[in-house]
Short mmCIF file of C-alpha atoms in Angstrom, two decimals:
data_model
loop_
_atom_site.label_atom_id
_atom_site.label_comp_id
_atom_site.label_asym_id
_atom_site.label_seq_id
_atom_site.Cartn_x
_atom_site.Cartn_y
_atom_site.Cartn_z
CA UNK A 139 0.01 0.01 -0.01
CA UNK A 140 2.77 2.38 0.95
CA UNK A 141 4.87 1.77 -2.22
CA UNK A 142 1.96 1.89 -4.63
CA UNK A 143 0.69 5.09 -3.01
CA UNK A 144 4.09 6.69 -3.45
CA UNK A 145 4.26 5.52 -7.06
CA UNK A 146 0.86 6.98 -7.71
CA UNK A 147 1.85 10.29 -6.03
CA UNK A 148 4.93 10.53 -8.30
CA UNK A 149 2.52 10.48 -11.25
CA UNK A 150 1.40 14.06 -10.48
CA UNK A 151 4.37 15.67 -12.18
CA UNK A 152 4.26 13.53 -15.37
CA UNK A 153 0.51 14.30 -15.68
CA UNK A 154 1.18 18.02 -15.36
CA UNK A 155 4.04 17.75 -17.86
CA UNK A 156 1.85 16.03 -20.42
CA UNK A 157 -0.32 19.12 -20.52
CA UNK A 158 2.58 21.01 -22.09
CA UNK A 159 1.95 19.60 -25.54
CA UNK A 160 -1.60 20.93 -25.44
CA UNK A 161 -0.98 24.44 -24.13
CA UNK A 162 0.17 25.75 -27.51
CA UNK A 163 -3.18 24.90 -29.05
CA UNK A 164 -5.37 26.29 -26.34
CA UNK A 165 -8.27 28.60 -27.15
CA UNK A 166 -10.45 30.70 -24.86
CA UNK A 167 -9.92 33.47 -22.36
CA UNK A 168 -6.30 34.56 -21.78
CA UNK A 169 -6.64 34.00 -18.01
CA UNK A 170 -7.63 30.36 -18.55
CA UNK A 171 -4.86 29.79 -21.00
CA UNK A 172 -2.29 31.39 -18.80
CA UNK A 173 -3.41 29.49 -15.66
CA UNK A 174 -3.26 26.10 -17.47
CA UNK A 175 0.07 26.96 -19.06
CA UNK A 176 1.66 27.93 -15.76
CA UNK A 177 0.48 24.68 -14.10
CA UNK A 178 1.81 22.66 -17.06
CA UNK A 179 5.16 24.44 -17.36
CA UNK A 180 6.03 24.53 -13.65
CA UNK A 181 5.13 21.03 -12.37
CA UNK A 182 8.02 20.93 -9.95
CA UNK A 183 6.49 23.84 -8.01
CA UNK A 184 2.99 22.37 -7.91
CA UNK A 185 3.53 18.62 -8.20
CA UNK A 186 4.23 17.97 -4.44
CA UNK A 187 1.02 19.75 -3.38
CA UNK A 188 -0.86 17.89 -6.13
CA UNK A 189 0.50 14.60 -4.84
CA UNK A 190 -0.36 15.39 -1.22
CA UNK A 191 -3.92 16.24 -2.19
CA UNK A 192 -4.20 13.07 -4.28
CA UNK A 193 -3.05 10.88 -1.39
CA UNK A 194 -5.38 12.57 1.07
CA UNK A 195 -8.38 12.11 -1.21
CA UNK A 196 -7.40 8.51 -2.00
CA UNK A 197 -7.08 7.60 1.67
CA UNK A 198 -10.43 9.22 2.37
CA UNK A 199 -12.08 7.30 -0.53
CA UNK A 200 -10.46 3.98 0.46
CA UNK A 201 -11.43 4.21 4.16
CA UNK A 202 -14.89 5.44 3.13
CA UNK A 203 -15.44 2.52 0.77
CA UNK A 204 -14.29 0.07 3.49
CA UNK A 205 -16.63 1.57 6.06
CA UNK A 206 -19.57 1.64 3.71
CA UNK A 207 -18.94 -1.95 2.63
CA UNK A 208 -18.69 -2.98 6.18
CA UNK A 209 -21.84 -1.06 7.09
CA UNK A 210 -23.82 -2.64 4.26
CA UNK A 211 -22.78 -6.19 5.21
CA UNK A 212 -23.26 -5.54 8.93
CA UNK A 213 -26.78 -4.23 8.29
CA UNK A 214 -27.56 -7.32 6.20
CA UNK A 215 -26.15 -9.55 8.96
CA UNK A 216 -28.30 -7.85 11.55
CA UNK A 217 -31.39 -8.27 9.37
CA UNK A 218 -30.73 -11.98 9.10
CA UNK A 219 -29.70 -12.74 12.69
CA UNK A 220 -32.29 -10.50 14.26
CA UNK A 221 -35.20 -11.86 12.18
CA UNK A 222 -37.35 -12.73 15.23
CA UNK A 223 -39.36 -9.83 16.69
CA UNK A 224 -38.48 -10.53 20.29
CA UNK A 225 -35.66 -12.17 22.25
CA UNK A 226 -36.11 -13.43 25.79
CA UNK A 227 -33.10 -14.52 27.94
CA UNK A 228 -33.80 -16.68 30.94
CA UNK A 229 -31.70 -15.44 33.86
CA UNK A 230 -33.09 -17.44 36.80
CA UNK A 231 -34.41 -20.93 37.31
CA UNK A 232 -37.28 -20.16 34.97
CA UNK A 233 -38.57 -23.22 33.06
CA UNK A 234 -37.85 -22.41 29.44
CA UNK A 235 -40.26 -24.99 28.05
CA UNK A 236 -43.06 -23.78 30.29
CA UNK A 237 -42.34 -20.12 29.34
CA UNK A 238 -42.40 -21.13 25.67
CA UNK A 239 -45.79 -22.74 26.16
CA UNK A 240 -47.21 -19.67 27.87
CA UNK A 241 -45.87 -17.45 25.09
CA UNK A 242 -47.36 -19.68 22.38
CA UNK A 243 -50.76 -19.36 24.07
CA UNK A 244 -50.66 -15.53 23.94
CA UNK A 245 -52.69 -13.78 21.28
CA UNK A 246 -50.66 -12.60 18.36
CA UNK A 247 -47.65 -14.90 18.90
CA UNK A 248 -46.99 -16.82 15.70
CA UNK A 249 -43.81 -18.78 16.64
CA UNK A 250 -41.56 -19.47 19.59
CA UNK A 251 -38.24 -21.29 19.44
CA UNK A 252 -35.76 -22.35 22.07
CA UNK A 253 -31.97 -21.99 21.92
CA UNK A 254 -28.97 -21.99 24.19
CA UNK A 255 -25.17 -21.85 24.34
CA UNK A 256 -22.40 -23.32 26.40
CA UNK A 257 -18.56 -23.31 26.53
CA UNK A 258 -16.73 -26.42 25.23
CA UNK A 259 -13.20 -27.19 24.12
CA UNK A 260 -12.40 -28.42 20.62
CA UNK A 261 -8.78 -29.46 20.00
CA UNK A 262 -7.80 -27.42 23.06
CA UNK A 263 -9.56 -24.25 21.86
CA UNK A 264 -12.35 -22.67 23.95
CA UNK A 265 -15.44 -22.58 21.69
CA UNK A 266 -18.88 -21.14 22.35
CA UNK A 267 -21.31 -23.87 21.30
CA UNK A 268 -24.71 -22.57 20.18
CA UNK A 269 -27.68 -24.91 19.67
CA UNK A 270 -31.29 -24.87 18.58
CA UNK A 271 -33.48 -26.68 16.05
CA UNK A 272 -31.77 -25.61 12.85
CA UNK A 273 -34.53 -25.96 10.25
CA UNK A 274 -34.12 -24.25 6.90
CA UNK A 275 -35.41 -20.88 8.23
CA UNK A 276 -32.95 -20.71 11.13
CA UNK A 277 -30.01 -22.10 9.14
CA UNK A 278 -30.58 -19.43 6.50
CA UNK A 279 -29.79 -16.76 9.06
CA UNK A 280 -26.20 -18.03 8.92
CA UNK A 281 -25.96 -18.40 5.18
CA UNK A 282 -26.88 -22.09 5.01
CA UNK A 283 -29.87 -22.56 2.62
CA UNK A 284 -31.20 -25.88 3.94
CA UNK A 285 -31.90 -27.49 7.31
CA UNK A 286 -28.89 -28.68 9.30
CA UNK A 287 -28.75 -32.42 9.67
CA UNK A 288 -27.80 -34.08 13.00
CA UNK A 289 -24.22 -34.73 11.82
CA UNK A 290 -23.53 -31.26 10.52
CA UNK A 291 -22.27 -28.05 12.19
CA UNK A 292 -21.83 -24.42 11.29
CA UNK A 293 -18.68 -22.59 12.37
CA UNK A 294 -17.66 -18.92 12.28
CA UNK A 295 -14.76 -17.67 10.17
CA UNK A 296 -12.49 -17.25 13.16
CA UNK A 297 -12.85 -20.88 14.21
CA UNK A 298 -12.46 -22.03 10.59
CA UNK A 299 -9.17 -20.18 10.44
CA UNK A 300 -7.93 -21.52 13.78
CA UNK A 301 -8.73 -25.07 12.89
CA UNK A 302 -7.91 -24.73 9.19
CA UNK A 303 -11.38 -26.00 8.23
CA UNK A 304 -13.46 -25.46 5.15
CA UNK A 305 -16.96 -26.53 4.07
CA UNK A 306 -16.93 -30.33 3.76
CA UNK A 307 -14.21 -30.94 6.34
CA UNK A 308 -14.82 -32.72 9.61
CA UNK A 309 -14.79 -31.59 13.24
CA UNK A 310 -14.74 -34.16 16.10
CA UNK A 311 -16.17 -33.99 19.54
CA UNK A 312 -13.93 -36.83 20.70
CA UNK A 313 -16.41 -39.64 19.96
CA UNK A 314 -17.85 -38.81 16.59
CA UNK A 315 -17.16 -36.52 13.63
CA UNK A 316 -19.39 -33.74 12.28
CA UNK A 317 -19.30 -32.29 8.81
CA UNK A 318 -18.75 -28.56 8.44
CA UNK A 319 -21.87 -27.56 6.44
CA UNK A 320 -21.08 -23.81 6.31
CA UNK A 321 -18.81 -21.07 7.55
CA UNK A 322 -20.64 -17.91 8.66
CA UNK A 323 -19.45 -14.38 9.25
CA UNK A 324 -19.41 -12.94 12.74
CA UNK A 325 -18.56 -9.24 12.55
CA UNK A 326 -17.30 -8.01 15.90
CA UNK A 327 -16.95 -11.52 17.32
CA UNK A 328 -13.48 -12.10 18.78
CA UNK A 329 -14.34 -15.60 20.01
CA UNK A 330 -14.78 -19.00 18.34
CA UNK A 331 -18.36 -20.20 17.67
CA UNK A 332 -19.87 -23.51 16.57
CA UNK A 333 -23.55 -24.06 15.93
CA UNK A 334 -25.24 -27.48 16.03
CA UNK A 335 -28.69 -29.03 16.33
CA UNK A 336 -29.76 -29.36 19.93
CA UNK A 337 -29.77 -33.14 19.60
CA UNK A 338 -25.99 -33.17 19.10
CA UNK A 339 -25.04 -31.13 22.18
CA UNK A 340 -24.67 -34.17 24.40
CA UNK A 341 -21.73 -35.43 22.31
CA UNK A 342 -19.79 -32.28 23.16
CA UNK A 343 -20.87 -31.68 26.76
CA UNK A 344 -21.97 -35.09 28.03
CA UNK A 345 -25.16 -33.54 29.28
CA UNK A 346 -28.60 -32.64 27.93
CA UNK A 347 -28.90 -29.15 26.41
CA UNK A 348 -30.21 -26.36 28.66
CA UNK A 349 -32.17 -23.80 26.77
CA UNK A 350 -31.67 -20.23 28.03
CA UNK A 351 -33.06 -18.10 25.16
CA UNK A 352 -36.36 -17.82 23.36
CA UNK A 353 -37.00 -16.11 20.04
CA UNK A 354 -40.56 -14.93 19.48
CA UNK A 355 -42.38 -13.91 16.28
CA UNK A 356 -45.41 -11.87 16.98
CA UNK A 357 -47.88 -9.57 15.18
CA UNK A 358 -47.45 -6.89 17.81
CA UNK A 359 -44.09 -7.44 19.62
CA UNK A 360 -44.47 -4.27 21.68
CA UNK A 361 -47.65 -5.60 23.26
CA UNK A 362 -45.98 -8.93 24.03
CA UNK A 363 -43.04 -7.09 25.66
CA UNK A 364 -45.41 -4.96 27.73
CA UNK A 365 -47.38 -8.10 28.82
CA UNK A 366 -44.11 -9.75 29.98
CA UNK A 367 -42.90 -6.67 31.92
CA UNK A 368 -42.60 -7.64 35.54
CA UNK A 369 -42.06 -11.33 34.99
CA UNK A 370 -39.18 -12.49 37.13
CA UNK A 371 -36.16 -14.34 35.80
CA UNK A 372 -36.25 -13.04 32.27
CA UNK A 373 -34.69 -10.22 30.15
CA UNK A 374 -36.61 -8.95 27.10
CA UNK A 375 -35.10 -7.41 23.98
CA UNK A 376 -37.01 -5.98 21.05
CA UNK A 377 -34.96 -6.76 17.96
CA UNK A 378 -35.78 -3.44 16.31
CA UNK A 379 -34.27 -1.58 19.20
CA UNK A 380 -31.26 -3.90 19.26
CA UNK A 381 -30.82 -3.24 15.52
CA UNK A 382 -31.07 0.50 15.91
CA UNK A 383 -28.63 0.50 18.85
CA UNK A 384 -26.14 -1.69 16.99
CA UNK A 385 -26.13 0.58 13.95
CA UNK A 386 -25.74 3.62 16.17
CA UNK A 387 -22.74 2.03 17.86
CA UNK A 388 -21.34 1.14 14.47
CA UNK A 389 -21.55 4.77 13.28
CA UNK A 390 -19.95 6.04 16.50
CA UNK A 391 -17.15 3.47 16.17
CA UNK A 392 -16.14 4.76 12.69
CA UNK A 393 -16.57 8.46 13.50
CA UNK A 394 -12.82 8.58 14.23
CA UNK A 395 -12.04 7.27 10.72
CA UNK A 396 -14.15 10.08 9.24
CA UNK A 397 -12.38 12.65 11.42
CA UNK A 398 -8.97 11.40 10.30
CA UNK A 399 -10.02 11.60 6.64
CA UNK A 400 -11.23 15.17 7.14
CA UNK A 401 -8.00 16.06 8.90
CA UNK A 402 -5.93 14.61 6.01
CA UNK A 403 -7.90 16.62 3.51
CA UNK A 404 -7.54 19.78 5.60
CA UNK A 405 -3.74 19.37 5.80
CA UNK A 406 -3.46 18.66 2.06
CA UNK A 407 -5.56 21.74 1.33
CA UNK A 408 -3.18 23.82 3.45
CA UNK A 409 -0.30 22.38 1.49
CA UNK A 410 -2.04 23.27 -1.76
CA UNK A 411 -2.63 26.88 -0.56
CA UNK A 412 1.03 27.25 0.41
CA UNK A 413 2.20 25.84 -2.86
CA UNK A 414 -0.03 28.19 -4.91
CA UNK A 415 0.99 31.22 -2.78
CA UNK A 416 4.67 30.30 -3.07
CA UNK A 417 4.29 29.75 -6.80
CA UNK A 418 2.85 33.22 -7.29
CA UNK A 419 5.72 34.73 -5.33
CA UNK A 420 8.24 32.81 -7.42
CA UNK A 421 6.73 34.25 -10.60
CA UNK A 422 7.49 37.85 -9.67
CA UNK A 423 8.80 38.77 -13.13
CA UNK A 424 5.66 37.57 -14.86
CA UNK A 425 3.47 39.30 -12.28
CA UNK A 426 5.26 42.64 -12.67
CA UNK A 427 5.00 42.34 -16.48
CA UNK A 428 1.29 41.80 -16.31
CA UNK A 429 0.99 44.60 -13.76
CA UNK A 430 2.83 46.94 -16.12
CA UNK A 431 0.46 46.01 -18.93
CA UNK A 432 -2.45 47.16 -16.77
CA UNK A 433 -3.75 43.73 -15.77
CA UNK A 434 -6.01 44.03 -12.66
CA UNK A 435 -6.62 41.87 -9.60
CA UNK A 436 -9.60 40.12 -11.19
CA UNK A 437 -7.33 38.76 -13.97
CA UNK A 438 -4.81 37.50 -11.40
CA UNK A 439 -7.63 35.86 -9.47
CA UNK A 440 -8.96 34.10 -12.58
CA UNK A 441 -5.45 32.82 -13.45
CA UNK A 442 -5.01 31.52 -9.88
CA UNK A 443 -8.37 29.76 -9.92
CA UNK A 444 -7.64 27.99 -13.21
CA UNK A 445 -4.17 27.01 -11.98
CA UNK A 446 -5.68 25.58 -8.75
CA UNK A 447 -8.39 23.70 -10.62
CA UNK A 448 -5.80 22.12 -12.92
CA UNK A 449 -3.92 20.91 -9.87
CA UNK A 450 -7.12 19.70 -8.18
CA UNK A 451 -8.39 17.84 -11.23
CA UNK A 452 -4.97 16.22 -11.79
CA UNK A 453 -4.99 15.09 -8.14
CA UNK A 454 -8.43 13.56 -8.61
CA UNK A 455 -7.32 11.68 -11.73
CA UNK A 456 -4.74 10.04 -9.47
CA UNK A 457 -6.90 9.76 -6.32
CA UNK A 458 -9.99 7.98 -7.73
CA UNK A 459 -8.38 4.77 -8.98
CA UNK A 460 -5.93 4.74 -6.08
CA UNK A 461 -8.78 5.22 -3.56
CA UNK A 462 -10.89 2.45 -5.12
CA UNK A 463 -7.91 0.16 -5.03
CA UNK A 464 -7.21 1.01 -1.39
CA UNK A 465 -10.82 0.24 -0.43
CA UNK A 466 -10.59 -3.14 -2.20
CA UNK A 467 -7.36 -4.04 -0.39
CA UNK A 468 -8.72 -2.97 2.98
CA UNK A 469 -11.81 -5.24 2.44
CA UNK A 470 -10.18 -8.30 0.85
CA UNK A 471 -6.76 -8.38 2.55
CA UNK A 472 -6.37 -6.19 5.56
CA UNK A 473 -9.63 -7.03 7.37
CA UNK A 474 -9.27 -10.83 7.08
CA UNK A 475 -5.72 -10.76 8.39
CA UNK A 476 -6.47 -8.32 11.17
CA UNK A 477 -9.84 -9.66 12.47
CA UNK A 478 -10.23 -13.15 10.95
CA UNK A 479 -13.41 -12.50 8.92
CA UNK A 480 -13.89 -11.53 5.31
CA UNK A 481 -15.52 -8.36 4.10
CA UNK A 482 -17.15 -8.00 0.72
CA UNK A 483 -16.20 -4.93 -1.33
CA UNK A 484 -19.08 -2.73 -2.45
CA UNK A 485 -18.38 0.14 -4.79
CA UNK A 486 -20.97 2.72 -3.72
CA UNK A 487 -20.93 6.38 -4.80
CA UNK A 488 -21.18 8.19 -1.44
CA UNK A 489 -17.51 7.67 -0.31
CA UNK A 490 -16.36 8.93 -3.74
CA UNK A 491 -18.52 11.99 -4.02
CA UNK A 492 -17.73 13.74 -0.69
CA UNK A 493 -13.88 13.61 -0.91
CA UNK A 494 -14.03 14.62 -4.57
CA UNK A 495 -16.25 17.64 -3.83
CA UNK A 496 -14.12 18.66 -0.89
CA UNK A 497 -10.93 18.43 -2.99
CA UNK A 498 -12.44 20.67 -5.68
CA UNK A 499 -13.65 23.05 -3.01
CA UNK A 500 -10.24 23.12 -1.39
CA UNK A 501 -8.67 23.90 -4.79
CA UNK A 502 -11.11 26.74 -5.38
CA UNK A 503 -10.48 28.19 -1.92
CA UNK A 504 -6.71 27.83 -2.29
CA UNK A 505 -6.88 29.43 -5.75
CA UNK A 506 -8.92 32.35 -4.43
CA UNK A 507 -6.60 33.00 -1.56
CA UNK A 508 -3.56 32.50 -3.76
CA UNK A 509 -4.94 35.07 -6.19
CA UNK A 510 -4.79 37.69 -3.49
CA UNK A 511 -1.18 36.92 -2.53
CA UNK A 512 0.69 40.15 -3.21
CA UNK A 513 3.88 40.23 -5.21
CA UNK A 514 6.42 42.77 -3.85
CA UNK A 515 6.29 45.90 -5.95
CA UNK A 516 2.91 45.05 -7.54
CA UNK A 517 0.25 47.72 -7.66
CA UNK A 518 -3.19 47.21 -6.12
#
């Protein structure tokens, strides 16, 4: 990433130099021709600022694409995992089966299912074993399209990496072997998880499964939640609130990334402003000649704006492909190696539009301020 970013940044000067061949055939206002000609004929003075702006925009695009790809997949995962309307966790000696029967009898309740989890060790690794009746509907929440058979398991990507297992491989509980039917994503999970039909739990634990959670589908989940308020030994979670809270936490988590991207753009914009101001001071002879010919401040401002826009557009030509490539690398390589789970790359327009617009705005602001930079001896 570092080497390719540097190579891309070094492309700023060659791009500006390639404009030289076109400057002799330019038509249009003199201010536009002069601004483009100066940017093309003095790339050494403007190339570094152009490269800095290109790298800042590329980083902002790359991180933005990674975050938006992550957000899209995380939202889809929440929709799948939090499909039931209501979750109930048994915290006391509450009889889960009796509670499920009472819930089923309530008006508006369409389905109640039991699940649980326990800690086991597989090949010396601590694994959280989750269990329920994995019919096609529940298995689909983890990316498996059909019901899970008694001799099949689902494992998360972290466990698959630790055990070096793929779909079709086997996992043993010590007495029998189970086929890995699927590998599911678990964003934010740092632990190892294995899912199995409740009937197979005894092979791992040596005891009958103990159900501690109930998922409830209901026509009016808020009413069911209100009806259960005050019941002892249970905790109630409405999935829509869990989903909203999860997305809010997600957005707060990546607020720092957005702030760093804005900071990089701000620093690059300052570098562009300094470069344009310094360039104008270095062209004192040209400035005094134009001043002697009676050229006013508005002309100098127009030249400075065109010069800044040429630098900004050149930076964007470098930044857009580099930023898309950075986003792809962050999703396909960096995330799996850093966290153990894969992340699909989604090319969406929002992360491209904001940095591009800010870069052009920064160029315009820098060009405006640079146009007012006074050359010693110049009349006002």
